[in-house]
Amino acid sequence: MAAYPSNIALGIDIGGSGIKGAPVDLETGTFFAPRHRIPTPQPATPEAVAATVAELVQHFDPDGELPVGIDLPAPIIDGVIPSMANLDKSWAGVNGAELFANVLDRPVTLVNDADAAGYAEVRYGAAVGRSGLTIVLTLGTGIGSALVVNDVLVPNTELGHVELDGYDAETRASSAVYERENLSYKQWAKRLQRYLSYLEGLFFPSVFIIGGGISRKSEKFLPLIDTRAPLIPARLLNTAGIVGSALLAAEAVGRAPETITPLPPLPEKENEGGKADEPRRTKAKKAGSRKKNTSKAGKLAPKSNKGNKSKQSSTSKKDKVKKAKKKHKKA
Ligand code: BGC
C-alpha cells in the first residue's frame, strides 16, 4: 500500500470511452504519477463502471487517507444521479456516491465532469484570478458547463441542455455533432456562435472558457466566434476532469492545498496553415464514405446572417476573423 504526501489526491474521470485516473499534486495541478486509463465497459451500467473504477484505484494502491474524487457526465445531487444523457440510462436514480464508496471501501467525492474540469481551469488554468462569473463549457460527446463565481463553483448547471431553436443545444453544437455531421469549422462555429450568444444574453459572464478535447484545435474555430466576453481555450486539456475531481475531493475532507501555483500558459501554436472552412477529413472523403456537408449550418446559426449575402462577403469575413483573433489574443 502506497502512502502519498498530504498534498496529493486521486482524481478519476469517467467518460463514455475511457475511465482515467491519476494522483494529482494539488499545489501545481499536475500529475504526481502517470495517468492510468481503462476502457469504459459497454454497456456502461453503474455496476460495471464501479468495478472498473475499483480496478483503476487499485492500480494506484492508495492508503486509506488519500482523498478520492470521481467525476461523471451527469448532475449529482447529494450523491444521487437524477438523469443520465450519455452513459447507460440505468444510472438514473442511483446513489453514485454510495455505490463507489462501497466498492472502494472508502468515502469518495462524486462530481459532475464539467464542474470538475471547470473548477480545475479556474484554480490552475485559463481562468485563474478572474473575478465575476466564469462559464466553462466542455465540448465533447455532449456539452458540459461549469459556472464559477469568484472561485466558488455553482454545481450542476446543465447548459448543454438548454433548448434553443427547438433543439437540445448539445445535439446541435457539441464536438461529437461537428464530427458526426462532417461540418467544416466555419459551419460549426456558426452553431457555437448562436449558442454562446444565447448564453451570453442570459448570464453576461466575465469570460467564457472552451474545453473538451477539441479545445486543442481552438485556433481553428474560436476566432470565428464573436462574444462580448473574452472567449478563451481551456489550459488543462484532457487532464482537467482528473485534476478538478482530485481538488474537490481534497477540499471536501479539509485537505485543500495551502498554496496553488497556476500552470504556465501553453506555448502559442504555430499557424498550421489550414483555413477555417477547409474540408478536414480528406481520408474519409477519398474513400467516398462521407459527403461534404454543404447544407446551411442549421438552426443554431446566427439569425442575423441568414440570407444576408453582403455580411457573408469574403472581405468582411476576413475582417471579422482578424478582429476576433485580435480579441482572442488579448484575452
Ligand atoms: C450531461 C452533463 C455533462 C455533459 C458533458 C451532458 O450530456 O448532461 O452532465 O457534464 O454532457 O459530459
PDB file of N, CA, C and O in Angstrom, residues 5 40 49 54 98 120-121 133 140-141 150 156 160 200 203 205 207 212-213 216 244 250 270:
ATOM      1  N   PRO A   5       1.975  11.760  -0.124  1.00  0.00           N
ATOM      2  CA  PRO A   5       2.106  13.010   0.656  1.00  0.00           C
ATOM      3  C   PRO A   5       0.753  13.708   0.807  1.00  0.00           C
ATOM      4  O   PRO A   5      -0.176  13.452   0.032  1.00  0.00           O
ATOM      5  N   THR A  40     -13.986   2.216 -20.948  1.00  0.00           N
ATOM      6  CA  THR A  40     -15.278   2.175 -20.248  1.00  0.00           C
ATOM      7  C   THR A  40     -16.008   0.899 -20.665  1.00  0.00           C
ATOM      8  O   THR A  40     -16.110   0.614 -21.861  1.00  0.00           O
ATOM      9  N   VAL A  49     -19.271  -0.001 -14.330  1.00  0.00           N
ATOM     10  CA  VAL A  49     -18.380   1.166 -14.198  1.00  0.00           C
ATOM     11  C   VAL A  49     -17.728   1.165 -12.809  1.00  0.00           C
ATOM     12  O   VAL A  49     -16.522   1.407 -12.674  1.00  0.00           O
ATOM     13  N   ALA A  54     -12.918   0.553  -9.431  1.00  0.00           N
ATOM     14  CA  ALA A  54     -12.201  -0.144  -8.353  1.00  0.00           C
ATOM     15  C   ALA A  54     -10.851  -0.664  -8.873  1.00  0.00           C
ATOM     16  O   ALA A  54      -9.825  -0.557  -8.201  1.00  0.00           O
ATOM     17  N   GLU A  98     -22.660   6.471  -2.901  1.00  0.00           N
ATOM     18  CA  GLU A  98     -22.713   5.239  -2.081  1.00  0.00           C
ATOM     19  C   GLU A  98     -22.140   4.051  -2.838  1.00  0.00           C
ATOM     20  O   GLU A  98     -21.377   3.248  -2.293  1.00  0.00           O
ATOM     21  N   ALA A 120     -11.102  23.100 -12.181  1.00  0.00           N
ATOM     22  CA  ALA A 120      -9.647  23.000 -12.395  1.00  0.00           C
ATOM     23  C   ALA A 120      -9.147  24.193 -13.216  1.00  0.00           C
ATOM     24  O   ALA A 120      -8.095  24.765 -12.934  1.00  0.00           O
ATOM     25  N   GLU A 121      -9.907  24.588 -14.225  1.00  0.00           N
ATOM     26  CA  GLU A 121      -9.488  25.732 -15.055  1.00  0.00           C
ATOM     27  C   GLU A 121      -9.423  27.022 -14.235  1.00  0.00           C
ATOM     28  O   GLU A 121      -8.567  27.869 -14.442  1.00  0.00           O
ATOM     29  N   LEU A 133     -18.241  36.199 -13.034  1.00  0.00           N
ATOM     30  CA  LEU A 133     -18.708  34.867 -13.442  1.00  0.00           C
ATOM     31  C   LEU A 133     -17.862  34.309 -14.590  1.00  0.00           C
ATOM     32  O   LEU A 133     -17.724  34.935 -15.639  1.00  0.00           O
ATOM     33  N   GLY A 140     -17.737  17.968 -26.150  1.00  0.00           N
ATOM     34  CA  GLY A 140     -17.337  16.575 -26.378  1.00  0.00           C
ATOM     35  C   GLY A 140     -18.526  15.822 -26.929  1.00  0.00           C
ATOM     36  O   GLY A 140     -19.217  16.328 -27.822  1.00  0.00           O
ATOM     37  N   THR A 141     -18.800  14.637 -26.367  1.00  0.00           N
ATOM     38  CA  THR A 141     -19.998  13.881 -26.763  1.00  0.00           C
ATOM     39  C   THR A 141     -21.228  14.741 -26.511  1.00  0.00           C
ATOM     40  O   THR A 141     -22.148  14.801 -27.311  1.00  0.00           O
ATOM     41  N   ASN A 150     -16.174  34.011  -8.647  1.00  0.00           N
ATOM     42  CA  ASN A 150     -15.082  34.312  -7.718  1.00  0.00           C
ATOM     43  C   ASN A 150     -14.564  33.061  -7.014  1.00  0.00           C
ATOM     44  O   ASN A 150     -14.538  32.989  -5.784  1.00  0.00           O
ATOM     45  N   ASN A 156     -23.785  21.635 -10.952  1.00  0.00           N
ATOM     46  CA  ASN A 156     -24.929  21.005 -11.638  1.00  0.00           C
ATOM     47  C   ASN A 156     -25.648  21.871 -12.661  1.00  0.00           C
ATOM     48  O   ASN A 156     -26.810  21.621 -12.966  1.00  0.00           O
ATOM     49  N   GLY A 160     -25.676  22.553 -21.484  1.00  0.00           N
ATOM     50  CA  GLY A 160     -25.677  21.827 -22.761  1.00  0.00           C
ATOM     51  C   GLY A 160     -27.078  21.418 -23.165  1.00  0.00           C
ATOM     52  O   GLY A 160     -27.331  21.065 -24.313  1.00  0.00           O
ATOM     53  N   GLU A 200     -24.800  34.151 -23.453  1.00  0.00           N
ATOM     54  CA  GLU A 200     -24.296  35.463 -23.043  1.00  0.00           C
ATOM     55  C   GLU A 200     -25.454  36.390 -22.672  1.00  0.00           C
ATOM     56  O   GLU A 200     -25.390  37.128 -21.697  1.00  0.00           O
ATOM     57  N   PHE A 203     -26.575  35.199 -19.097  1.00  0.00           N
ATOM     58  CA  PHE A 203     -25.697  35.239 -17.915  1.00  0.00           C
ATOM     59  C   PHE A 203     -24.707  36.406 -17.869  1.00  0.00           C
ATOM     60  O   PHE A 203     -24.168  36.700 -16.825  1.00  0.00           O
ATOM     61  N   PRO A 205     -21.463  36.594 -18.636  1.00  0.00           N
ATOM     62  CA  PRO A 205     -20.262  36.210 -17.879  1.00  0.00           C
ATOM     63  C   PRO A 205     -19.106  37.173 -18.128  1.00  0.00           C
ATOM     64  O   PRO A 205     -19.114  37.939 -19.095  1.00  0.00           O
ATOM     65  N   VAL A 207     -16.082  35.905 -18.564  1.00  0.00           N
ATOM     66  CA  VAL A 207     -15.226  35.176 -19.513  1.00  0.00           C
ATOM     67  C   VAL A 207     -15.875  33.830 -19.842  1.00  0.00           C
ATOM     68  O   VAL A 207     -16.573  33.248 -18.994  1.00  0.00           O
ATOM     69  N   GLY A 212     -12.709  20.619 -23.426  1.00  0.00           N
ATOM     70  CA  GLY A 212     -13.019  19.408 -24.195  1.00  0.00           C
ATOM     71  C   GLY A 212     -11.868  19.151 -25.151  1.00  0.00           C
ATOM     72  O   GLY A 212     -11.071  20.059 -25.431  1.00  0.00           O
ATOM     73  N   GLY A 213     -11.777  17.911 -25.644  1.00  0.00           N
ATOM     74  CA  GLY A 213     -10.648  17.510 -26.492  1.00  0.00           C
ATOM     75  C   GLY A 213     -10.408  18.466 -27.650  1.00  0.00           C
ATOM     76  O   GLY A 213      -9.259  18.783 -27.995  1.00  0.00           O
ATOM     77  N   ARG A 216      -7.954  21.692 -28.170  1.00  0.00           N
ATOM     78  CA  ARG A 216      -6.610  21.665 -28.766  1.00  0.00           C
ATOM     79  C   ARG A 216      -6.567  22.388 -30.102  1.00  0.00           C
ATOM     80  O   ARG A 216      -5.536  22.846 -30.539  1.00  0.00           O
ATOM     81  N   GLY A 244      -9.552  18.463 -11.381  1.00  0.00           N
ATOM     82  CA  GLY A 244     -10.650  19.103 -10.653  1.00  0.00           C
ATOM     83  C   GLY A 244     -11.300  18.155  -9.657  1.00  0.00           C
ATOM     84  O   GLY A 244     -11.630  18.558  -8.529  1.00  0.00           O
ATOM     85  N   ALA A 250     -10.227  16.701  -2.121  1.00  0.00           N
ATOM     86  CA  ALA A 250      -9.350  17.132  -1.026  1.00  0.00           C
ATOM     87  C   ALA A 250     -10.039  18.239  -0.216  1.00  0.00           C
ATOM     88  O   ALA A 250     -10.026  18.229   1.022  1.00  0.00           O
ATOM     89  N   GLU A 270       1.950  27.436 -33.608  1.00  0.00           N
ATOM     90  CA  GLU A 270       2.259  27.949 -34.938  1.00  0.00           C
ATOM     91  C   GLU A 270       0.990  27.827 -35.763  1.00  0.00           C
ATOM     92  O   GLU A 270       0.208  26.893 -35.562  1.00  0.00           O
TER      93      GLU A 270
END
